[in-house]
GROMACS .gro file of N, CA, C and O in nm:
model
  436
    1UNK      N    1   4.229   1.370  -4.544
    1UNK     CA    2   4.246   1.510  -4.521
    1UNK      C    3   4.275   1.579  -4.652
    1UNK      O    4   4.355   1.545  -4.730
    2UNK      N    5   4.201   1.691  -4.671
    2UNK     CA    6   4.222   1.769  -4.801
    2UNK      C    7   4.339   1.857  -4.780
    2UNK      O    8   4.365   1.911  -4.680
    3UNK      N    9   4.414   1.870  -4.894
    3UNK     CA   10   4.546   1.934  -4.899
    3UNK      C   11   4.517   2.086  -4.917
    3UNK      O   12   4.424   2.126  -4.994
    4UNK      N   13   4.586   2.169  -4.840
    4UNK     CA   14   4.585   2.317  -4.860
    4UNK      C   15   4.639   2.357  -4.992
    4UNK      O   16   4.718   2.284  -5.061
    5UNK      N   17   4.608   2.477  -5.033
    5UNK     CA   18   4.664   2.533  -5.162
    5UNK      C   19   4.808   2.541  -5.151
    5UNK      O   20   4.884   2.520  -5.247
    6UNK      N   21   4.863   2.579  -5.034
    6UNK     CA   22   5.006   2.594  -5.013
    6UNK      C   23   5.078   2.458  -5.034
    6UNK      O   24   5.178   2.459  -5.109
    7UNK      N   25   5.023   2.351  -4.982
    7UNK     CA   26   5.079   2.223  -4.999
    7UNK      C   27   5.064   2.166  -5.149
    7UNK      O   28   5.156   2.115  -5.205
    8UNK      N   29   4.956   2.200  -5.206
    8UNK     CA   30   4.927   2.168  -5.351
    8UNK      C   31   5.030   2.221  -5.434
    8UNK      O   32   5.079   2.161  -5.535
    9UNK      N   33   5.072   2.345  -5.404
    9UNK     CA   34   5.169   2.421  -5.495
    9UNK      C   35   5.314   2.373  -5.461
    9UNK      O   36   5.394   2.360  -5.547
   10UNK      N   37   5.349   2.378  -5.337
   10UNK     CA   38   5.488   2.359  -5.290
   10UNK      C   39   5.529   2.211  -5.252
   10UNK      O   40   5.645   2.187  -5.231
   11UNK      N   41   5.428   2.121  -5.242
   11UNK     CA   42   5.464   1.979  -5.216
   11UNK      C   43   5.441   1.941  -5.072
   11UNK      O   44   5.399   2.027  -4.989
   12UNK      N   45   5.467   1.811  -5.041
   12UNK     CA   46   5.444   1.765  -4.901
   12UNK      C   47   5.569   1.733  -4.827
   12UNK      O   48   5.570   1.639  -4.753
   13UNK      N   49   5.674   1.812  -4.841
   13UNK     CA   50   5.785   1.785  -4.763
   13UNK      C   51   5.760   1.816  -4.615
   13UNK      O   52   5.662   1.904  -4.589
   14UNK      N   53   5.838   1.770  -4.523
   14UNK     CA   54   5.807   1.800  -4.383
   14UNK      C   55   5.816   1.955  -4.360
   14UNK      O   56   5.729   2.016  -4.288
   15UNK      N   57   5.910   2.022  -4.416
   15UNK     CA   58   5.913   2.162  -4.402
   15UNK      C   59   5.795   2.240  -4.447
   15UNK      O   60   5.740   2.324  -4.377
   16UNK      N   61   5.745   2.204  -4.562
   16UNK     CA   62   5.629   2.268  -4.615
   16UNK      C   63   5.508   2.229  -4.531
   16UNK      O   64   5.423   2.321  -4.508
   17UNK      N   65   5.495   2.102  -4.494
   17UNK     CA   66   5.380   2.063  -4.404
   17UNK      C   67   5.378   2.142  -4.272
   17UNK      O   68   5.273   2.187  -4.221
   18UNK      N   69   5.496   2.156  -4.206
   18UNK     CA   70   5.505   2.227  -4.077
   18UNK      C   71   5.475   2.378  -4.097
   18UNK      O   72   5.403   2.436  -4.030
   19UNK      N   73   5.531   2.430  -4.212
   19UNK     CA   74   5.511   2.575  -4.241
   19UNK      C   75   5.366   2.600  -4.273
   19UNK      O   76   5.304   2.695  -4.219
   20UNK      N   77   5.300   2.517  -4.351
   20UNK     CA   78   5.168   2.539  -4.382
   20UNK      C   79   5.080   2.528  -4.253
   20UNK      O   80   4.984   2.615  -4.229
   21UNK      N   81   5.106   2.432  -4.158
   21UNK     CA   82   5.033   2.429  -4.041
   21UNK      C   83   5.045   2.555  -3.953
   21UNK      O   84   4.950   2.607  -3.913
   22UNK      N   85   5.179   2.600  -3.937
   22UNK     CA   86   5.188   2.720  -3.861
   22UNK      C   87   5.146   2.852  -3.930
   22UNK      O   88   5.102   2.947  -3.863
   23UNK      N   89   5.134   2.854  -4.068
   23UNK     CA   90   5.075   2.969  -4.134
   23UNK      C   91   4.922   2.969  -4.109
   23UNK      O   92   4.859   3.069  -4.091
   24UNK      N   93   4.863   2.848  -4.115
   24UNK     CA   94   4.718   2.829  -4.098
   24UNK      C   95   4.677   2.864  -3.959
   24UNK      O   96   4.577   2.927  -3.929
   25UNK      N   97   4.748   2.813  -3.857
   25UNK     CA   98   4.713   2.827  -3.712
   25UNK      C   99   4.819   2.923  -3.646
   25UNK      O  100   4.876   2.881  -3.554
   26UNK      N  101   4.825   3.044  -3.700
   26UNK     CA  102   4.925   3.134  -3.654
   26UNK      C  103   4.895   3.214  -3.526
   26UNK      O  104   4.974   3.283  -3.480
   27UNK      N  105   4.779   3.187  -3.463
   27UNK     CA  106   4.752   3.263  -3.340
   27UNK      C  107   4.795   3.193  -3.212
   27UNK      O  108   4.783   3.242  -3.101
   28UNK      N  109   4.845   3.059  -3.237
   28UNK     CA  110   4.871   2.981  -3.113
   28UNK      C  111   5.012   2.925  -3.134
   28UNK      O  112   5.067   2.923  -3.238
   29UNK      N  113   5.077   2.873  -3.022
   29UNK     CA  114   5.205   2.808  -3.027
   29UNK      C  115   5.184   2.663  -3.006
   29UNK      O  116   5.090   2.625  -2.939
   30UNK      N  117   5.275   2.579  -3.063
   30UNK     CA  118   5.256   2.435  -3.060
   30UNK      C  119   5.398   2.369  -3.025
   30UNK      O  120   5.493   2.417  -3.065
   31UNK      N  121   5.374   2.251  -2.970
   31UNK     CA  122   5.500   2.164  -2.945
   31UNK      C  123   5.528   2.083  -3.068
   31UNK      O  124   5.435   2.075  -3.156
   32UNK      N  125   5.643   2.027  -3.068
   32UNK     CA  126   5.685   1.948  -3.180
   32UNK      C  127   5.591   1.828  -3.194
   32UNK      O  128   5.545   1.783  -3.302
   33UNK      N  129   5.550   1.767  -3.074
   33UNK     CA  130   5.462   1.657  -3.076
   33UNK      C  131   5.330   1.689  -3.136
   33UNK      O  132   5.263   1.610  -3.212
   34UNK      N  133   5.269   1.802  -3.105
   34UNK     CA  134   5.141   1.849  -3.153
   34UNK      C  135   5.152   1.870  -3.304
   34UNK      O  136   5.062   1.833  -3.375
   35UNK      N  137   5.261   1.934  -3.345
   35UNK     CA  138   5.274   1.965  -3.488
   35UNK      C  139   5.289   1.824  -3.567
   35UNK      O  140   5.227   1.811  -3.673
   36UNK      N  141   5.365   1.737  -3.508
   36UNK     CA  142   5.383   1.600  -3.575
   36UNK      C  143   5.248   1.530  -3.589
   36UNK      O  144   5.222   1.477  -3.694
   37UNK      N  145   5.173   1.534  -3.481
   37UNK     CA  146   5.043   1.475  -3.496
   37UNK      C  147   4.947   1.535  -3.596
   37UNK      O  148   4.890   1.471  -3.679
   38UNK      N  149   4.943   1.670  -3.597
   38UNK     CA  150   4.847   1.737  -3.681
   38UNK      C  151   4.890   1.735  -3.834
   38UNK      O  152   4.810   1.733  -3.923
   39UNK      N  153   5.027   1.728  -3.855
   39UNK     CA  154   5.072   1.716  -3.998
   39UNK      C  155   5.092   1.582  -4.044
   39UNK      O  156   5.140   1.556  -4.158
   40UNK      N  157   5.078   1.488  -3.953
   40UNK     CA  158   5.100   1.336  -3.982
   40UNK      C  159   5.243   1.318  -4.029
   40UNK      O  160   5.271   1.268  -4.131
   41UNK      N  161   5.339   1.384  -3.957
   41UNK     CA  162   5.485   1.380  -3.992
   41UNK      C  163   5.564   1.328  -3.865
   41UNK      O  164   5.526   1.350  -3.760
   42UNK      N  165   5.661   1.246  -3.900
   42UNK     CA  166   5.748   1.195  -3.795
   42UNK      C  167   5.815   1.309  -3.700
   42UNK      O  168   5.849   1.419  -3.751
   43UNK      N  169   5.819   1.276  -3.581
   43UNK     CA  170   5.869   1.368  -3.474
   43UNK      C  171   6.002   1.428  -3.515
   43UNK      O  172   6.023   1.547  -3.512
   44UNK      N  173   6.094   1.340  -3.555
   44UNK     CA  174   6.228   1.380  -3.600
   44UNK      C  175   6.223   1.469  -3.724
   44UNK      O  176   6.300   1.573  -3.728
   45UNK      N  177   6.141   1.452  -3.813
   45UNK     CA  178   6.123   1.527  -3.935
   45UNK      C  179   6.066   1.674  -3.896
   45UNK      O  180   6.117   1.775  -3.951
   46UNK      N  181   5.977   1.673  -3.805
   46UNK     CA  182   5.926   1.802  -3.761
   46UNK      C  183   6.028   1.877  -3.687
   46UNK      O  184   6.046   2.002  -3.714
   47UNK      N  185   6.109   1.816  -3.599
   47UNK     CA  186   6.220   1.882  -3.529
   47UNK      C  187   6.317   1.940  -3.628
   47UNK      O  188   6.357   2.055  -3.616
   48UNK      N  189   6.352   1.864  -3.743
   48UNK     CA  190   6.446   1.922  -3.833
   48UNK      C  191   6.379   2.034  -3.909
   48UNK      O  192   6.450   2.138  -3.927
   49UNK      N  193   6.259   2.031  -3.944
   49UNK     CA  194   6.185   2.130  -4.010
   49UNK      C  195   6.181   2.264  -3.923
   49UNK      O  196   6.202   2.372  -3.976
   50UNK      N  197   6.152   2.241  -3.793
   50UNK     CA  198   6.142   2.350  -3.701
   50UNK      C  199   6.277   2.429  -3.698
   50UNK      O  200   6.285   2.547  -3.712
   51UNK      N  201   6.385   2.344  -3.685
   51UNK     CA  202   6.525   2.408  -3.675
   51UNK      C  203   6.556   2.485  -3.800
   51UNK      O  204   6.603   2.595  -3.800
   52UNK      N  205   6.512   2.430  -3.916
   52UNK     CA  206   6.533   2.504  -4.053
   52UNK      C  207   6.459   2.627  -4.047
   52UNK      O  208   6.512   2.734  -4.090
   53UNK      N  209   6.335   2.629  -4.012
   53UNK     CA  210   6.244   2.745  -4.022
   53UNK      C  211   6.286   2.850  -3.917
   53UNK      O  212   6.273   2.974  -3.948
   54UNK      N  213   6.343   2.808  -3.798
   54UNK     CA  214   6.397   2.902  -3.710
   54UNK      C  215   6.519   2.969  -3.768
   54UNK      O  216   6.530   3.094  -3.758
   55UNK      N  217   6.606   2.894  -3.832
   55UNK     CA  218   6.722   2.950  -3.888
   55UNK      C  219   6.695   3.054  -4.003
   55UNK      O  220   6.781   3.145  -4.020
   56UNK      N  221   6.579   3.041  -4.062
   56UNK     CA  222   6.534   3.133  -4.164
   56UNK      C  223   6.461   3.253  -4.110
   56UNK      O  224   6.417   3.348  -4.176
   57UNK      N  225   6.435   3.252  -3.976
   57UNK     CA  226   6.364   3.359  -3.907
   57UNK      C  227   6.219   3.359  -3.946
   57UNK      O  228   6.149   3.465  -3.929
   58UNK      N  229   6.152   3.242  -3.977
   58UNK     CA  230   6.013   3.234  -4.008
   58UNK      C  231   5.928   3.197  -3.887
   58UNK      O  232   5.819   3.239  -3.875
   59UNK      N  233   5.986   3.111  -3.798
   59UNK     CA  234   5.917   3.072  -3.678
   59UNK      C  235   6.009   3.102  -3.560
   59UNK      O  236   6.128   3.128  -3.578
   60UNK      N  237   5.941   3.104  -3.446
   60UNK     CA  238   6.025   3.130  -3.319
   60UNK      C  239   5.981   3.043  -3.204
   60UNK      O  240   5.874   2.986  -3.205
   61UNK      N  241   6.069   3.033  -3.118
   61UNK     CA  242   6.043   2.958  -2.980
   61UNK      C  243   5.962   3.062  -2.909
   61UNK      O  244   5.981   3.179  -2.903
   62UNK      N  245   5.857   3.004  -2.834
   62UNK     CA  246   5.774   3.098  -2.756
   62UNK      C  247   5.796   3.080  -2.603
   62UNK      O  248   5.831   3.162  -2.536
   63UNK      N  249   5.751   2.959  -2.564
   63UNK     CA  250   5.757   2.930  -2.415
   63UNK      C  251   5.772   2.781  -2.396
   63UNK      O  252   5.765   2.699  -2.494
   64UNK      N  253   5.796   2.741  -2.274
   64UNK     CA  254   5.798   2.601  -2.244
   64UNK      C  255   5.669   2.562  -2.158
   64UNK      O  256   5.623   2.644  -2.083
   65UNK      N  257   5.620   2.451  -2.193
   65UNK     CA  258   5.506   2.405  -2.123
   65UNK      C  259   5.547   2.261  -2.067
   65UNK      O  260   5.554   2.171  -2.150
   66UNK      N  261   5.578   2.267  -1.943
   66UNK     CA  262   5.636   2.146  -1.889
   66UNK      C  263   5.777   2.124  -1.943
   66UNK      O  264   5.856   2.226  -1.946
   67UNK      N  265   5.803   2.014  -2.003
   67UNK     CA  266   5.939   1.995  -2.070
   67UNK      C  267   5.926   2.027  -2.224
   67UNK      O  268   6.034   2.023  -2.289
   68UNK      N  269   5.816   2.051  -2.271
   68UNK     CA  270   5.796   2.075  -2.417
   68UNK      C  271   5.817   2.225  -2.453
   68UNK      O  272   5.760   2.310  -2.395
   69UNK      N  273   5.906   2.256  -2.556
   69UNK     CA  274   5.924   2.384  -2.609
   69UNK      C  275   5.810   2.400  -2.710
   69UNK      O  276   5.773   2.319  -2.784
   70UNK      N  277   5.754   2.524  -2.713
   70UNK     CA  278   5.652   2.561  -2.802
   70UNK      C  279   5.703   2.654  -2.915
   70UNK      O  280   5.798   2.725  -2.888
   71UNK      N  281   5.638   2.646  -3.025
   71UNK     CA  282   5.681   2.730  -3.145
   71UNK      C  283   5.562   2.791  -3.211
   71UNK      O  284   5.458   2.735  -3.211
   72UNK      N  285   5.580   2.902  -3.282
   72UNK     CA  286   5.484   2.955  -3.365
   72UNK      C  287   5.548   3.043  -3.474
   72UNK      O  288   5.663   3.071  -3.473
   73UNK      N  289   5.456   3.085  -3.566
   73UNK     CA  290   5.505   3.173  -3.674
   73UNK      C  291   5.555   3.304  -3.614
   73UNK      O  292   5.483   3.356  -3.523
   74UNK      N  293   5.669   3.357  -3.659
   74UNK     CA  294   5.711   3.485  -3.609
   74UNK      C  295   5.656   3.595  -3.696
   74UNK      O  296   5.707   3.641  -3.793
   75UNK      N  297   5.533   3.643  -3.663
   75UNK     CA  298   5.458   3.731  -3.741
   75UNK      C  299   5.526   3.876  -3.747
   75UNK      O  300   5.479   3.952  -3.829
   76UNK      N  301   5.627   3.888  -3.676
   76UNK     CA  302   5.697   4.023  -3.680
   76UNK      C  303   5.790   4.024  -3.793
   76UNK      O  304   5.832   4.137  -3.834
   77UNK      N  305   5.834   3.911  -3.836
   77UNK     CA  306   5.939   3.909  -3.943
   77UNK      C  307   5.881   3.924  -4.081
   77UNK      O  308   5.783   3.870  -4.112
   78UNK      N  309   5.952   3.994  -4.163
   78UNK     CA  310   5.910   4.026  -4.300
   78UNK      C  311   5.888   3.894  -4.383
   78UNK      O  312   5.794   3.889  -4.455
   79UNK      N  313   5.978   3.799  -4.374
   79UNK     CA  314   5.967   3.678  -4.448
   79UNK      C  315   5.836   3.606  -4.408
   79UNK      O  316   5.773   3.546  -4.493
   80UNK      N  317   5.808   3.595  -4.275
   80UNK     CA  318   5.681   3.530  -4.228
   80UNK      C  319   5.560   3.607  -4.287
   80UNK      O  320   5.469   3.541  -4.337
   81UNK      N  321   5.564   3.735  -4.295
   81UNK     CA  322   5.453   3.809  -4.346
   81UNK      C  323   5.433   3.790  -4.493
   81UNK      O  324   5.325   3.777  -4.542
   82UNK      N  325   5.544   3.780  -4.560
   82UNK     CA  326   5.543   3.752  -4.707
   82UNK      C  327   5.479   3.610  -4.743
   82UNK      O  328   5.396   3.591  -4.825
   83UNK      N  329   5.525   3.508  -4.655
   83UNK     CA  330   5.469   3.380  -4.671
   83UNK      C  331   5.318   3.370  -4.646
   83UNK      O  332   5.249   3.301  -4.708
   84UNK      N  333   5.275   3.450  -4.542
   84UNK     CA  334   5.135   3.452  -4.515
   84UNK      C  335   5.060   3.514  -4.628
   84UNK      O  336   4.955   3.461  -4.664
   85UNK      N  337   5.111   3.620  -4.690
   85UNK     CA  338   5.049   3.677  -4.806
   85UNK      C  339   5.039   3.579  -4.925
   85UNK      O  340   4.943   3.573  -4.989
   86UNK      N  341   5.147   3.504  -4.951
   86UNK     CA  342   5.148   3.406  -5.048
   86UNK      C  343   5.045   3.305  -5.024
   86UNK      O  344   4.972   3.261  -5.116
   87UNK      N  345   5.040   3.259  -4.903
   87UNK     CA  346   4.936   3.157  -4.865
   87UNK      C  347   4.799   3.207  -4.891
   87UNK      O  348   4.713   3.140  -4.955
   88UNK      N  349   4.776   3.331  -4.854
   88UNK     CA  350   4.637   3.391  -4.881
   88UNK      C  351   4.608   3.400  -5.030
   88UNK      O  352   4.503   3.363  -5.076
   89UNK      N  353   4.713   3.448  -5.102
   89UNK     CA  354   4.684   3.465  -5.246
   89UNK      C  355   4.665   3.334  -5.322
   89UNK      O  356   4.586   3.325  -5.416
   90UNK      N  357   4.743   3.228  -5.280
   90UNK     CA  358   4.724   3.103  -5.341
   90UNK      C  359   4.575   3.047  -5.311
   90UNK      O  360   4.512   2.994  -5.396
   91UNK      N  361   4.536   3.065  -5.184
   91UNK     CA  362   4.395   3.022  -5.148
   91UNK      C  363   4.298   3.093  -5.238
   91UNK      O  364   4.204   3.032  -5.284
   92UNK      N  365   4.311   3.222  -5.247
   92UNK     CA  366   4.215   3.312  -5.321
   92UNK      C  367   4.217   3.255  -5.467
   92UNK      O  368   4.115   3.241  -5.539
   93UNK      N  369   4.331   3.227  -5.530
   93UNK     CA  370   4.349   3.179  -5.668
   93UNK      C  371   4.265   3.047  -5.680
   93UNK      O  372   4.189   3.041  -5.776
   94UNK      N  373   4.285   2.946  -5.593
   94UNK     CA  374   4.217   2.825  -5.606
   94UNK      C  375   4.067   2.837  -5.589
   94UNK      O  376   3.991   2.775  -5.654
   95UNK      N  377   4.031   2.925  -5.497
   95UNK     CA  378   3.878   2.946  -5.471
   95UNK      C  379   3.818   3.005  -5.597
   95UNK      O  380   3.710   2.954  -5.651
   96UNK      N  381   3.882   3.107  -5.656
   96UNK     CA  382   3.821   3.172  -5.779
   96UNK      C  383   3.830   3.077  -5.891
   96UNK      O  384   3.734   3.073  -5.965
   97UNK      N  385   3.936   2.999  -5.909
   97UNK     CA  386   3.938   2.896  -6.011
   97UNK      C  387   3.822   2.802  -5.998
   97UNK      O  388   3.755   2.763  -6.096
   98UNK      N  389   3.797   2.744  -5.881
   98UNK     CA  390   3.682   2.656  -5.852
   98UNK      C  391   3.552   2.721  -5.873
   98UNK      O  392   3.466   2.660  -5.937
   99UNK      N  393   3.546   2.842  -5.843
   99UNK     CA  394   3.406   2.918  -5.861
   99UNK      C  395   3.383   2.931  -6.013
   99UNK      O  396   3.264   2.911  -6.055
  100UNK      N  397   3.483   2.951  -6.094
  100UNK     CA  398   3.468   2.959  -6.236
  100UNK      C  399   3.427   2.830  -6.297
  100UNK      O  400   3.347   2.830  -6.389
  101UNK      N  401   3.488   2.721  -6.251
  101UNK     CA  402   3.458   2.586  -6.295
  101UNK      C  403   3.313   2.555  -6.263
  101UNK      O  404   3.241   2.504  -6.351
  102UNK      N  405   3.273   2.586  -6.143
  102UNK     CA  406   3.131   2.562  -6.102
  102UNK      C  407   3.037   2.643  -6.182
  102UNK      O  408   2.927   2.595  -6.218
  103UNK      N  409   3.065   2.767  -6.211
  103UNK     CA  410   2.987   2.857  -6.291
  103UNK      C  411   2.972   2.806  -6.425
  103UNK      O  412   2.860   2.804  -6.484
  104UNK      N  413   3.083   2.750  -6.484
  104UNK     CA  414   3.073   2.707  -6.622
  104UNK      C  415   2.983   2.573  -6.621
  104UNK      O  416   2.908   2.559  -6.723
  105UNK      N  417   2.994   2.486  -6.525
  105UNK     CA  418   2.900   2.371  -6.519
  105UNK      C  419   2.761   2.410  -6.510
  105UNK      O  420   2.677   2.355  -6.574
  106UNK      N  421   2.730   2.513  -6.430
  106UNK     CA  422   2.599   2.555  -6.411
  106UNK      C  423   2.540   2.607  -6.543
  106UNK      O  424   2.420   2.586  -6.589
  107UNK      N  425   2.619   2.687  -6.625
  107UNK     CA  426   2.573   2.742  -6.744
  107UNK      C  427   2.550   2.636  -6.858
  107UNK      O  428   2.467   2.654  -6.942
  108UNK      N  429   2.632   2.528  -6.838
  108UNK     CA  430   2.614   2.420  -6.949
  108UNK      C  431   2.496   2.331  -6.924
  108UNK      O  432   2.445   2.261  -7.008
  109UNK      N  433   2.434   2.341  -6.803
  109UNK     CA  434   2.317   2.253  -6.768
  109UNK      C  435   2.195   2.306  -6.837
  109UNK      O  436   2.142   2.397  -6.860
   0.00000   0.00000   0.00000
């Protein structure tokens, strides 16, 4: 699996992997089990990351589906908006950097 620009810059800690996932798929809510599977992170590590991100006001509980609590990015909060912007700008930076590399290779041929 290819790493996102967010993970490339900030590392692969459980908090960053969970945050990156929720920033990327911010239109839906997910259970801890779903997030653990998608981020290839242990359930307990995801639970700790979720609690940390909730305490910072970045993500929120949404609803229960059976016994599972679901979570998503809290798009109303200023910090979540800022992180979304950082994620976007990092992606743009890496895309532009790659395009320049490709352009240079083409010119050299």
